[in-house]
PDB file of C-alpha atoms in Angstrom:
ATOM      1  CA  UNK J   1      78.782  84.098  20.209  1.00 58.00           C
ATOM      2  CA  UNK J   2      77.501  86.470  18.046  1.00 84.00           C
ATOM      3  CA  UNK J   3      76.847  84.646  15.172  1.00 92.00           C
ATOM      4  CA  UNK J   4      73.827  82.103  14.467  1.00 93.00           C
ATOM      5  CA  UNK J   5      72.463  80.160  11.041  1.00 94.00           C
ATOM      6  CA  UNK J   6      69.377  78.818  10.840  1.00 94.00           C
ATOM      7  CA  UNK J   7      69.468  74.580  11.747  1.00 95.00           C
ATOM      8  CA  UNK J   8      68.772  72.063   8.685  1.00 95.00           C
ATOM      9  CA  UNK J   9      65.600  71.783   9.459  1.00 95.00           C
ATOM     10  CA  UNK J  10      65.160  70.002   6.547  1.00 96.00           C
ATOM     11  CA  UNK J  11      67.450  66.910   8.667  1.00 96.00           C
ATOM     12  CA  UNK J  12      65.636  67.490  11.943  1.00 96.00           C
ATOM     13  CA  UNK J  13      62.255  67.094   9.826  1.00 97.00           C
ATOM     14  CA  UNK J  14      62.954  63.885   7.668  1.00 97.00           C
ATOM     15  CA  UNK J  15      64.232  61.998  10.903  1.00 97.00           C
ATOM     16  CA  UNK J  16      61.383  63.179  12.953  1.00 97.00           C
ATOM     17  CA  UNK J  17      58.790  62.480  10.484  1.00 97.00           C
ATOM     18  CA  UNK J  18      60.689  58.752   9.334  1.00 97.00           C
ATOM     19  CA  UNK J  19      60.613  57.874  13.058  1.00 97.00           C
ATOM     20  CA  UNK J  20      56.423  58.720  13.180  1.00 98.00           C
ATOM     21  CA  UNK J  21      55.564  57.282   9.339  1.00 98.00           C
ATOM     22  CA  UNK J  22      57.475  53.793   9.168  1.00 97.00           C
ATOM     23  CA  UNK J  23      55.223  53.099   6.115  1.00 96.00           C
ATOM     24  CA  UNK J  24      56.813  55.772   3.499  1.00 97.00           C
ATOM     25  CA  UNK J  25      60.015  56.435   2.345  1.00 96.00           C
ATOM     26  CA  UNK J  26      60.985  60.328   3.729  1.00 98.00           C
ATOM     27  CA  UNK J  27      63.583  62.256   2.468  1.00 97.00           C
ATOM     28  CA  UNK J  28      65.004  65.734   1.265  1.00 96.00           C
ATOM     29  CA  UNK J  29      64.773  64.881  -2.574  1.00 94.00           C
ATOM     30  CA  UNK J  30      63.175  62.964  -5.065  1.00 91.00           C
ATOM     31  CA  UNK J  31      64.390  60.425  -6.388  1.00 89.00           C
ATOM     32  CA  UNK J  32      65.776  60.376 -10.001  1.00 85.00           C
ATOM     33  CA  UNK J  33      64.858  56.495 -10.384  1.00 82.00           C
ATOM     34  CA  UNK J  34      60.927  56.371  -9.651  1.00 84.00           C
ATOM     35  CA  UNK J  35      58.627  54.363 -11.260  1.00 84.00           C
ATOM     36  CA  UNK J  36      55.335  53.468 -11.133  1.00 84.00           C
ATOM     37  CA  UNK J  37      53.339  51.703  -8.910  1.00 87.00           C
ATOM     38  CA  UNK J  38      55.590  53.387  -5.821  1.00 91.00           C
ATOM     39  CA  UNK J  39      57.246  50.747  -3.970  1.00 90.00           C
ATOM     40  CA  UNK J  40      56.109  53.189  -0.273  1.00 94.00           C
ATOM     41  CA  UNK J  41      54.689  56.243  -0.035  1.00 97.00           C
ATOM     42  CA  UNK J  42      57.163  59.173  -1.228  1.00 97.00           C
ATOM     43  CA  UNK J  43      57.290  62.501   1.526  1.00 98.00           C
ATOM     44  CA  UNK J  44      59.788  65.114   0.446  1.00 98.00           C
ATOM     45  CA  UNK J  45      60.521  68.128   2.645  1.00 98.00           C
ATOM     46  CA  UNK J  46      62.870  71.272   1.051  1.00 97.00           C
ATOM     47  CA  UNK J  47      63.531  74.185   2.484  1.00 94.00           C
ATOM     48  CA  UNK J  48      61.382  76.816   1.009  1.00 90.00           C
ATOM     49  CA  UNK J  49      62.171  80.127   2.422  1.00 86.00           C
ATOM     50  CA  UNK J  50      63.088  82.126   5.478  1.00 87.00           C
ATOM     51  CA  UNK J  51      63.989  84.701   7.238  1.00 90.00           C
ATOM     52  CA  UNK J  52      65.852  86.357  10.264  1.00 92.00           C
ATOM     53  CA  UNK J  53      63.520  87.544  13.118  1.00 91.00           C
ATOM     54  CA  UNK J  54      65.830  88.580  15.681  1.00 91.00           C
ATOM     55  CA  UNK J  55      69.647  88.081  16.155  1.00 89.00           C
ATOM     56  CA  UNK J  56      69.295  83.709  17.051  1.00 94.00           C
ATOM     57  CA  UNK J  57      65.834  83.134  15.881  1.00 95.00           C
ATOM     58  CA  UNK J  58      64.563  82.789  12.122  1.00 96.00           C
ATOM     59  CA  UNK J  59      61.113  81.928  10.535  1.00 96.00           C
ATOM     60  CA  UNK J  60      61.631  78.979   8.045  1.00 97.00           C
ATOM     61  CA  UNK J  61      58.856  78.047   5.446  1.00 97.00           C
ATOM     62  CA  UNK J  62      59.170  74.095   4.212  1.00 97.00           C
ATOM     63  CA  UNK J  63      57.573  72.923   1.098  1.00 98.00           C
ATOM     64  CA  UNK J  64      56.299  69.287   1.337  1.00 98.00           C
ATOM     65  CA  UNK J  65      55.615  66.794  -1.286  1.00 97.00           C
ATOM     66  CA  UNK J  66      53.853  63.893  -0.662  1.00 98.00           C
ATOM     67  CA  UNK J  67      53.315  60.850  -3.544  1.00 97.00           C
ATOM     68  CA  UNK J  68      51.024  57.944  -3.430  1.00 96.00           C
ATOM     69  CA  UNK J  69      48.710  56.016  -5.228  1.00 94.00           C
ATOM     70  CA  UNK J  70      47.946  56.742  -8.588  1.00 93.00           C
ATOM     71  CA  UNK J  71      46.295  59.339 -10.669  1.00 92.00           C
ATOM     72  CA  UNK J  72      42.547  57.471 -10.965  1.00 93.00           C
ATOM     73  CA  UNK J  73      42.987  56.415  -7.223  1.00 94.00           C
ATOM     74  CA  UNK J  74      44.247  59.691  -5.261  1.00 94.00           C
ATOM     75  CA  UNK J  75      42.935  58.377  -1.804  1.00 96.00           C
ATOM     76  CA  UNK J  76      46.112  56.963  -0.284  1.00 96.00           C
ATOM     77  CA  UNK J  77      48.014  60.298  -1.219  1.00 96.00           C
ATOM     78  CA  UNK J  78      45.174  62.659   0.239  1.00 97.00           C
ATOM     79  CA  UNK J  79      44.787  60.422   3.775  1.00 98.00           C
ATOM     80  CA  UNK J  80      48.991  60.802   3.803  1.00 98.00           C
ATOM     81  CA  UNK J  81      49.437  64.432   3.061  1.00 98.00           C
ATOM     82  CA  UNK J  82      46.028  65.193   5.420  1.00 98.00           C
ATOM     83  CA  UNK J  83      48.233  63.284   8.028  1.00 98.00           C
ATOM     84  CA  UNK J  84      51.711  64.373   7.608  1.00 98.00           C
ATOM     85  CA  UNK J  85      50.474  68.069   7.743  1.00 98.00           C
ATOM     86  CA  UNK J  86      48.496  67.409  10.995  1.00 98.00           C
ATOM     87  CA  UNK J  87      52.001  65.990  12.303  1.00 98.00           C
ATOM     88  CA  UNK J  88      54.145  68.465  11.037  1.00 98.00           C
ATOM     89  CA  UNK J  89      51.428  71.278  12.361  1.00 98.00           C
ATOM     90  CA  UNK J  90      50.947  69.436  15.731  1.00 97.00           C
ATOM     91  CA  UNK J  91      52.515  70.731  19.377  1.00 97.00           C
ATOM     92  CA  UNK J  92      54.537  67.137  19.078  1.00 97.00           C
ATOM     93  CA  UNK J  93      57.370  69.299  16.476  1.00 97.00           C
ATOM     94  CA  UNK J  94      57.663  71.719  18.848  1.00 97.00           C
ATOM     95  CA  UNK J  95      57.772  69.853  21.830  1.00 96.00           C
ATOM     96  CA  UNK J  96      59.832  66.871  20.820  1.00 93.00           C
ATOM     97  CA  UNK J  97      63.496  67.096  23.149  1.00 93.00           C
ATOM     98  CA  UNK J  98      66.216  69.359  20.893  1.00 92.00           C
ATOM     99  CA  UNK J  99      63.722  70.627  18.718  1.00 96.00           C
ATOM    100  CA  UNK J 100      65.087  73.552  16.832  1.00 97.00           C
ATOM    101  CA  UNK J 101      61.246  74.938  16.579  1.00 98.00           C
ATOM    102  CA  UNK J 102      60.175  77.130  18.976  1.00 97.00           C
ATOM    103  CA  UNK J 103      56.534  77.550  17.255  1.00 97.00           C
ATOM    104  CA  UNK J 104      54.829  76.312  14.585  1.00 98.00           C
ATOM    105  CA  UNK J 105      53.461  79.535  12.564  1.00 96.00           C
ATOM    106  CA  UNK J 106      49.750  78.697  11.722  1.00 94.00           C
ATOM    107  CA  UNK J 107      48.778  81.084   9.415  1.00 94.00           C
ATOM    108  CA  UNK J 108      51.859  80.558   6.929  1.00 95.00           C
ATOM    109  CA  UNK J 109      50.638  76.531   6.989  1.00 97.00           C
ATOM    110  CA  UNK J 110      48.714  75.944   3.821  1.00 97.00           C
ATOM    111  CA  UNK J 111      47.610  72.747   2.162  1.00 96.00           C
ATOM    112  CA  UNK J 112      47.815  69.873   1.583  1.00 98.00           C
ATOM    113  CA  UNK J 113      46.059  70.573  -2.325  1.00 97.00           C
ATOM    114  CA  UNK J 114      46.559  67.777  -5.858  1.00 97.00           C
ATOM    115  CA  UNK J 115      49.586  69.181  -8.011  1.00 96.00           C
ATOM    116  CA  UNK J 116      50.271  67.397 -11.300  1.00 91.00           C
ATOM    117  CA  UNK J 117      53.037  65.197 -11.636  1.00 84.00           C
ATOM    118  CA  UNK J 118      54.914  63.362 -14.354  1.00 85.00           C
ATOM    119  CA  UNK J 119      54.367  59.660 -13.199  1.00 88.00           C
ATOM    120  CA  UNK J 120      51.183  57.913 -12.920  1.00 91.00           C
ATOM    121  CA  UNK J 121      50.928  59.186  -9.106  1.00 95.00           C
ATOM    122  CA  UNK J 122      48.733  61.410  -7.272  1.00 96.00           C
ATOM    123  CA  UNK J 123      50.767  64.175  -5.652  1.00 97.00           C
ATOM    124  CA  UNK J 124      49.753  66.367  -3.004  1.00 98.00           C
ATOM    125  CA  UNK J 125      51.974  69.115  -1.834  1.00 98.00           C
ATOM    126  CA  UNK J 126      51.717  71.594   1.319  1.00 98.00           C
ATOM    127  CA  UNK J 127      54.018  74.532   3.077  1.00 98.00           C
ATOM    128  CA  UNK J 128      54.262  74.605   6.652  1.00 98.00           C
ATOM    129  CA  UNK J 129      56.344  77.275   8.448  1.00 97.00           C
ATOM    130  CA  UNK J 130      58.387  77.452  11.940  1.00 98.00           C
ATOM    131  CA  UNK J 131      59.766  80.201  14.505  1.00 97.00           C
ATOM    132  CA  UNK J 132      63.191  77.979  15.023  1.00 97.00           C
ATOM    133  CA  UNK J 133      65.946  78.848  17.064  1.00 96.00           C
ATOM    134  CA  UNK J 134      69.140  79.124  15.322  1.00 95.00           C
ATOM    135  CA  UNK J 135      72.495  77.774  15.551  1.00 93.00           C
ATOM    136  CA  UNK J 136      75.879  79.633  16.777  1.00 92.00           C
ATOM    137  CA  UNK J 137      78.436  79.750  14.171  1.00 91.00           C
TER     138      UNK J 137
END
């Protein structure tokens, strides 16, 4: 084959951090119908970037979004984020059976920092990138 795309990371990495954070509600978008107090924790994971390194691997660069709490009490959404970027930055992505990710590219991982959002929640967002091995076409 001499063809390959990049996987969906974006799938691999909502299922693999759903199965490790029972407690928040993980997915690829937000939400058009949230309100406040969140019902769980909100982690969103889009694909931010990327490109091709050689002719089946690519370097992929994932923005993540993680809700919680409230504006005046930002504690539960800084413990999340701290955690979900320790997972998503941990040898357990990369060595977790049909992972797409060969490496986990540490210094192209920033965050997790306070962004501003509309609702009365604290927000903290990070970007995390891979060395994945692609797909054949």
């Amino acid at each position: 084959m001499s063809a390959w795309q990049p996987p969906d990371l974006e799938l691999h990495l909502t299922g693999w951090l759903r199965a490790r954070l029972p407690q928040a509600r993980v997915g690829n978008k937000t939400p058009g119908d949230l309100t406040t107090p969140l019902e769980k924790p909100l982690v969103t994971i889009s694909e931010a970037t990327g490109s091709k390194s050689s002719a089946v691997t690519f370097r992929r660069s994932l923005t993540v979004m993680v809700r919680a709490g409230t504006r005046t009490d930002d504690k539960p959404s800084s413990d999340l984020a701290r955690r979900v970027f320790a997972l998503l930055t941990s040898q357990d992505v990369v060595d977790e059976p049909g992972s797409p990710i060969a490496a986990v590219v540490d210094d192209s991982c920033f965050g997790p920092y306070p962004v501003a959002d509309d609702l009365d929640v604290a927000a903290r967002m990070m970007t995390v990138e891979y060395s994945v091995v692609g797909e054949p076409v």
